[in-house]
Amino acid sequence: MAEPRIFRSVEELRTAVGEQLGTGDWLEVDQKRIDLFADATGDHQWIHVDAEKAADGPFGTTIAHGYLTLSLLPTLVPQIMRVENVRMGINYGTNKVRFPSPVPVGSRLRATGTLKEVTETKDGGVQITTVVTVEREDGDKPACVAEAVSRFYF
């Protein structure tokens, strides 16, 4: 089990800017997860949900949606970092997202990250930007690289 880097104050966050946050545990992306994501989003493109057709396609199998990979950040990021002693934390968005390589069904993913920026907000919170890289086991390129933006209120 991965041990997350724990932050208990704004000062601790500021001190960690530029630092590697660690590496999370592997998470398998199975066809059930892909199909449920397709149902939730209405994206039933054959490369995601039709195993027979996808076997003859460019990837040789079904692949996860890029946005499915991105949507795993709330599961993957707490394995590499956690902010404690807060009244509330929210996902504020992403500044930049890229999907450099596909995620074939059955792939295992994990996250690494670097704290990029910490700024105060006008409403008394702190906004952090974390560059999260989602690695695919045995992959030569990341599956996803995203600048995740979160806000915390201590």
Coordinates of N, CA and C in Angstrom, one line a residue:
M1 N 0.8 -1.2 0.0 CA 0.0 0.0 0.0 C 0.9 1.2 0.0
A2 N 0.6 2.1 -0.9 CA 1.4 3.4 -1.0 C 1.1 4.3 0.2
E3 N 2.1 5.0 0.7 CA 1.9 5.9 1.8 C 1.9 7.3 1.2
P4 N 0.8 8.0 1.3 CA 0.8 9.4 0.8 C 1.6 10.4 1.5
R5 N 2.1 11.4 0.9 CA 2.7 12.5 1.5 C 1.6 13.3 2.2
I6 N 1.7 13.6 3.5 CA 0.6 14.3 4.2 C 1.1 15.7 4.5
F7 N 0.1 16.6 4.2 CA 0.3 18.0 4.4 C -0.7 18.5 5.5
R8 N -0.3 19.2 6.5 CA -1.2 19.7 7.6 C -1.3 21.2 7.6
S9 N -0.6 21.9 6.8 CA -0.7 23.4 6.8 C -0.3 24.0 5.4
V10 N -0.7 25.2 5.3 CA -0.3 25.9 4.1 C 1.2 26.0 4.0
E11 N 1.9 26.2 5.1 CA 3.3 26.3 5.1 C 4.0 25.0 4.6
E12 N 3.5 23.9 5.0 CA 4.0 22.6 4.6 C 3.8 22.4 3.1
L13 N 2.7 22.9 2.6 CA 2.4 22.8 1.1 C 3.4 23.7 0.4
R14 N 3.6 24.9 0.8 CA 4.5 25.9 0.2 C 6.0 25.3 0.1
T15 N 6.4 24.7 1.2 CA 7.7 24.1 1.3 C 7.9 23.0 0.3
A16 N 6.9 22.3 -0.1 CA 7.0 21.2 -1.0 C 6.9 21.5 -2.4
V17 N 6.7 22.8 -2.8 CA 6.6 23.1 -4.2 C 7.9 22.7 -4.9
G18 N 7.6 22.0 -6.1 CA 8.7 21.4 -6.9 C 9.2 20.0 -6.5
E19 N 8.6 19.5 -5.4 CA 9.0 18.2 -4.9 C 8.2 17.1 -5.5
Q20 N 8.8 15.9 -5.8 CA 8.1 14.7 -6.2 C 7.3 14.2 -5.0
L21 N 6.1 13.8 -5.2 CA 5.2 13.4 -4.1 C 5.1 11.9 -3.9
G22 N 5.8 11.1 -4.7 CA 5.7 9.7 -4.4 C 5.0 9.0 -5.6
T23 N 4.8 7.7 -5.4 CA 4.2 6.8 -6.4 C 3.1 6.0 -5.7
G24 N 1.9 6.0 -6.4 CA 0.8 5.2 -5.8 C 0.8 3.8 -6.2
D25 N -0.2 3.1 -5.8 CA -0.4 1.7 -6.1 C -1.0 1.5 -7.5
W26 N -0.9 0.3 -8.0 CA -1.4 0.0 -9.3 C -2.9 -0.2 -9.2
L27 N -3.7 0.2 -10.2 CA -5.1 0.0 -10.3 C -5.4 -0.6 -11.7
E28 N -6.1 -1.7 -11.7 CA -6.4 -2.3 -13.0 C -7.7 -1.7 -13.6
V29 N -7.6 -1.4 -14.9 CA -8.7 -0.9 -15.6 C -9.3 -2.0 -16.4
D30 N -10.5 -2.6 -15.9 CA -11.1 -3.7 -16.6 C -12.2 -3.2 -17.5
Q31 N -12.8 -4.2 -18.3 CA -13.8 -3.8 -19.2 C -15.1 -3.3 -18.5
K32 N -15.4 -3.9 -17.3 CA -16.6 -3.4 -16.6 C -16.5 -2.0 -16.3
R33 N -15.3 -1.5 -15.8 CA -15.1 -0.1 -15.5 C -15.3 0.8 -16.8
I34 N -14.7 0.3 -17.9 CA -14.9 1.0 -19.2 C -16.3 1.1 -19.6
D35 N -17.0 0.0 -19.5 CA -18.4 -0.1 -19.9 C -19.3 0.8 -19.0
L36 N -19.0 0.8 -17.7 CA -19.8 1.7 -16.8 C -19.5 3.2 -17.1
F37 N -18.3 3.5 -17.5 CA -17.9 4.9 -17.9 C -18.7 5.3 -19.2
A38 N -18.7 4.3 -20.1 CA -19.4 4.6 -21.4 C -20.9 4.8 -21.1
D39 N -21.5 4.1 -20.2 CA -22.9 4.3 -19.8 C -23.1 5.6 -19.2
A40 N -22.2 6.0 -18.3 CA -22.3 7.2 -17.5 C -22.2 8.5 -18.5
T41 N -21.4 8.4 -19.5 CA -21.1 9.5 -20.3 C -21.8 9.5 -21.7
G42 N -22.3 8.3 -22.1 CA -22.9 8.2 -23.4 C -21.9 8.0 -24.5
D43 N -20.7 7.8 -24.2 CA -19.6 7.6 -25.2 C -19.4 6.1 -25.4
H44 N -20.2 5.5 -26.3 CA -20.1 4.1 -26.6 C -19.3 3.8 -27.9
Q45 N -18.3 4.6 -28.2 CA -17.5 4.3 -29.4 C -16.9 2.9 -29.3
W46 N -16.9 2.3 -30.5 CA -16.5 0.8 -30.5 C -15.1 0.6 -30.0
I47 N -14.2 1.5 -30.1 CA -12.8 1.3 -29.5 C -12.9 1.1 -28.0
H48 N -14.0 1.5 -27.4 CA -14.1 1.3 -25.9 C -14.9 0.1 -25.5
V49 N -16.0 -0.2 -26.3 CA -17.0 -1.2 -25.8 C -17.2 -2.4 -26.7
D50 N -16.7 -2.4 -27.8 CA -16.9 -3.6 -28.7 C -15.6 -4.4 -28.9
A51 N -15.5 -5.4 -28.0 CA -14.2 -6.2 -28.0 C -13.9 -6.8 -29.4
E52 N -15.0 -7.3 -30.0 CA -14.8 -8.0 -31.3 C -14.2 -7.1 -32.4
K53 N -14.9 -6.0 -32.5 CA -14.5 -5.0 -33.5 C -13.1 -4.4 -33.1
A54 N -12.9 -4.1 -31.8 CA -11.7 -3.5 -31.4 C -10.5 -4.4 -31.6
A55 N -10.7 -5.8 -31.6 CA -9.6 -6.7 -31.8 C -9.0 -6.5 -33.2
D56 N -9.8 -6.0 -34.2 CA -9.3 -5.7 -35.5 C -8.9 -4.2 -35.7
G57 N -9.0 -3.5 -34.6 CA -8.8 -2.0 -34.7 C -7.3 -1.7 -34.4
P58 N -7.0 -0.4 -34.3 CA -5.6 0.0 -34.2 C -4.9 -0.4 -32.9
F59 N -5.6 -0.7 -31.9 CA -5.0 -1.0 -30.6 C -5.1 -2.5 -30.3
G60 N -5.8 -3.3 -31.1 CA -5.9 -4.8 -30.9 C -6.8 -5.2 -29.8
T61 N -7.4 -4.3 -29.1 CA -8.3 -4.6 -28.0 C -9.1 -3.3 -27.7
T62 N -10.0 -3.4 -26.8 CA -10.7 -2.1 -26.3 C -9.7 -1.3 -25.5
I63 N -10.0 0.0 -25.5 CA -9.1 0.9 -24.7 C -10.1 1.8 -23.8
A64 N -9.5 2.2 -22.7 CA -10.2 3.1 -21.8 C -10.4 4.5 -22.5
H65 N -11.5 5.2 -22.2 CA -11.6 6.5 -22.6 C -10.6 7.4 -21.9
G66 N -10.0 8.4 -22.6 CA -9.1 9.3 -22.0 C -9.7 9.9 -20.8
Y67 N -11.0 10.3 -20.9 CA -11.6 11.0 -19.7 C -11.8 10.0 -18.6
L68 N -11.9 8.7 -18.9 CA -12.0 7.8 -17.8 C -10.7 7.8 -17.0
T69 N -9.6 7.8 -17.7 CA -8.3 7.8 -17.1 C -8.1 9.1 -16.2
L70 N -8.6 10.2 -16.8 CA -8.5 11.5 -16.0 C -9.5 11.4 -14.8
S71 N -10.6 10.7 -14.9 CA -11.6 10.6 -13.8 C -11.1 9.7 -12.7
L72 N -10.0 9.0 -12.9 CA -9.4 8.2 -11.8 C -8.5 9.0 -10.9
L73 N -8.2 10.2 -11.2 CA -7.4 11.1 -10.3 C -7.9 11.1 -8.9
P74 N -9.2 11.2 -8.6 CA -9.7 11.2 -7.2 C -9.4 9.9 -6.5
T75 N -9.2 8.8 -7.2 CA -8.8 7.6 -6.6 C -7.3 7.5 -6.5
L76 N -6.6 7.9 -7.5 CA -5.1 7.8 -7.5 C -4.3 8.8 -6.7
V77 N -4.8 10.0 -6.7 CA -4.0 11.1 -6.1 C -3.9 11.0 -4.6
P78 N -5.0 10.6 -3.9 CA -4.9 10.4 -2.4 C -3.8 9.4 -2.0
Q79 N -3.4 8.5 -2.9 CA -2.3 7.6 -2.6 C -0.9 8.2 -2.6
I80 N -0.8 9.4 -3.2 CA 0.5 10.1 -3.3 C 0.5 11.4 -2.4
M81 N -0.7 12.0 -2.2 CA -0.7 13.1 -1.3 C -2.1 13.3 -0.6
R82 N -2.1 13.9 0.6 CA -3.3 14.1 1.3 C -3.1 15.4 2.1
V83 N -4.1 16.3 2.1 CA -4.1 17.5 2.8 C -5.1 17.3 4.0
E84 N -4.5 17.5 5.2 CA -5.3 17.3 6.4 C -5.6 18.6 7.1
N85 N -6.4 18.5 8.2 CA -6.7 19.7 9.0 C -7.5 20.8 8.2
V86 N -8.2 20.4 7.2 CA -9.0 21.3 6.4 C -10.5 21.2 6.7
R87 N -11.2 22.3 6.6 CA -12.6 22.3 6.7 C -13.3 21.8 5.5
M88 N -12.6 22.0 4.3 CA -13.2 21.6 3.1 C -12.1 21.6 2.0
G89 N -12.2 20.7 1.1 CA -11.4 20.6 -0.1 C -12.2 20.4 -1.3
I90 N -11.9 21.0 -2.4 CA -12.7 20.9 -3.6 C -11.7 20.7 -4.8
N91 N -12.2 19.9 -5.8 CA -11.5 19.9 -7.1 C -11.9 21.2 -7.8
Y92 N -11.0 22.0 -8.2 CA -11.2 23.2 -8.9 C -11.1 23.1 -10.4
G93 N -10.4 22.1 -10.9 CA -10.4 21.9 -12.4 C -9.0 21.4 -12.8
T94 N -8.7 21.6 -14.1 CA -7.4 21.2 -14.6 C -7.0 22.4 -15.6
N95 N -5.7 22.6 -15.5 CA -5.1 23.6 -16.5 C -4.8 23.0 -17.8
K96 N -4.3 21.8 -17.8 CA -3.8 21.2 -19.0 C -3.9 19.7 -18.8
V97 N -4.4 19.0 -19.8 CA -4.5 17.6 -19.8 C -4.1 17.0 -21.1
R98 N -3.3 15.9 -21.1 CA -2.9 15.2 -22.3 C -3.0 13.7 -22.0
F99 N -3.2 13.0 -23.1 CA -3.3 11.5 -23.1 C -2.3 11.0 -24.1
P100 N -1.0 10.9 -23.7 CA 0.1 10.5 -24.6 C 0.0 9.1 -25.1
S101 N -0.7 8.2 -24.4 CA -0.7 6.8 -24.9 C -2.1 6.2 -24.4
P102 N -2.5 5.2 -25.2 CA -3.8 4.6 -24.9 C -3.7 3.7 -23.6
V103 N -4.8 3.3 -23.1 CA -4.9 2.4 -21.9 C -5.7 1.2 -22.4
P104 N -5.0 0.1 -22.9 CA -5.8 -1.1 -23.3 C -6.4 -1.7 -22.1
V105 N -7.6 -2.4 -22.3 CA -8.3 -3.0 -21.2 C -7.3 -4.0 -20.5
G106 N -7.5 -4.1 -19.2 CA -6.6 -4.9 -18.4 C -5.3 -4.2 -18.0
S107 N -5.1 -3.0 -18.4 CA -3.9 -2.2 -18.0 C -3.9 -1.9 -16.6
R108 N -2.7 -1.7 -16.0 CA -2.6 -1.3 -14.6 C -2.0 0.1 -14.6
L109 N -2.7 1.0 -13.9 CA -2.2 2.4 -13.8 C -1.9 2.8 -12.4
R110 N -1.0 3.8 -12.3 CA -0.7 4.4 -11.0 C -0.3 5.8 -11.2
A111 N -0.3 6.6 -10.2 CA 0.0 8.0 -10.3 C 1.3 8.4 -9.6
T112 N 2.0 9.4 -10.2 CA 3.1 10.1 -9.5 C 2.7 11.6 -9.6
G113 N 3.3 12.4 -8.9 CA 3.0 13.8 -9.0 C 4.0 14.7 -8.4
T114 N 3.9 16.0 -8.8 CA 4.8 17.0 -8.3 C 3.9 18.2 -8.0
L115 N 4.1 18.8 -6.8 CA 3.4 20.0 -6.4 C 4.0 21.2 -7.2
K116 N 3.2 21.8 -8.0 CA 3.7 22.9 -8.9 C 3.6 24.3 -8.3
E117 N 2.4 24.5 -7.7 CA 2.2 25.9 -7.3 C 1.2 25.9 -6.1
V118 N 1.4 26.8 -5.2 CA 0.5 27.1 -4.1 C 0.2 28.6 -4.0
T119 N -1.0 29.0 -4.1 CA -1.4 30.4 -4.0 C -2.6 30.5 -3.1
E120 N -2.7 31.7 -2.5 CA -3.9 32.0 -1.6 C -5.0 32.5 -2.5
T121 N -6.2 32.2 -2.1 CA -7.4 32.6 -2.9 C -8.0 33.8 -2.2
K122 N -8.8 34.6 -2.9 CA -9.5 35.7 -2.3 C -10.5 35.4 -1.2
D123 N -11.0 34.2 -1.2 CA -12.0 33.8 -0.2 C -11.4 33.1 1.0
G124 N -10.0 33.2 1.2 CA -9.4 32.7 2.4 C -8.9 31.2 2.3
G125 N -8.9 30.7 1.1 CA -8.4 29.3 0.9 C -7.0 29.3 0.3
V126 N -6.6 28.2 -0.1 CA -5.3 28.0 -0.7 C -5.6 27.1 -2.0
Q127 N -5.0 27.5 -3.1 CA -5.2 26.8 -4.3 C -3.8 26.1 -4.6
I128 N -3.9 24.8 -4.9 CA -2.7 24.1 -5.3 C -2.8 23.5 -6.7
T129 N -1.7 23.6 -7.4 CA -1.6 22.9 -8.7 C -0.6 21.8 -8.6
T130 N -1.1 20.6 -9.0 CA -0.3 19.4 -8.9 C -0.2 18.8 -10.3
V131 N 1.0 18.6 -10.8 CA 1.2 17.9 -12.1 C 1.2 16.4 -11.8
V132 N 0.1 15.8 -12.2 CA -0.1 14.3 -12.0 C 0.2 13.6 -13.3
T133 N 1.0 12.6 -13.2 CA 1.4 11.7 -14.3 C 0.8 10.3 -14.0
V134 N -0.1 9.9 -14.8 CA -0.7 8.5 -14.7 C 0.1 7.6 -15.6
E135 N 0.9 6.7 -15.0 CA 1.7 5.7 -15.7 C 0.9 4.4 -15.9
R136 N 1.2 3.8 -17.1 CA 0.7 2.5 -17.4 C 1.8 1.5 -17.2
E137 N 1.6 0.4 -16.5 CA 2.6 -0.6 -16.3 C 3.1 -1.1 -17.6
D138 N 4.4 -1.2 -17.8 CA 5.1 -1.6 -19.0 C 4.8 -0.7 -20.2
G139 N 4.3 0.6 -19.9 CA 4.1 1.5 -21.0 C 5.4 2.4 -21.1
D140 N 5.6 2.8 -22.4 CA 6.8 3.7 -22.6 C 6.5 5.1 -22.5
K141 N 5.2 5.5 -22.5 CA 4.7 6.9 -22.3 C 3.6 6.9 -21.2
P142 N 3.4 8.0 -20.6 CA 2.3 8.1 -19.6 C 1.0 7.9 -20.3
A143 N 0.0 7.5 -19.6 CA -1.4 7.4 -20.1 C -2.1 8.8 -20.0
C144 N -1.7 9.6 -19.0 CA -2.3 10.9 -18.8 C -1.3 11.7 -18.1
V145 N -1.2 13.0 -18.4 CA -0.5 14.0 -17.7 C -1.5 15.2 -17.5
A146 N -1.7 15.6 -16.3 CA -2.7 16.6 -16.0 C -2.2 17.5 -14.9
E147 N -2.5 18.8 -15.1 CA -2.3 19.8 -14.0 C -3.6 19.9 -13.3
A148 N -3.7 19.2 -12.2 CA -4.9 19.2 -11.3 C -4.9 20.4 -10.4
V149 N -6.0 21.1 -10.3 CA -6.1 22.3 -9.4 C -7.1 22.0 -8.3
S150 N -6.7 22.1 -7.1 CA -7.5 21.9 -5.9 C -7.5 23.1 -5.0
R151 N -8.6 23.3 -4.3 CA -8.7 24.4 -3.3 C -8.9 23.7 -1.9
F152 N -8.3 24.3 -0.9 CA -8.4 23.8 0.4 C -8.7 25.0 1.4
Y153 N -9.6 24.8 2.3 CA -9.9 25.8 3.3 C -9.6 25.2 4.7
F154 N -8.6 25.8 5.3 CA -8.1 25.4 6.7 C -9.0 26.0 7.8

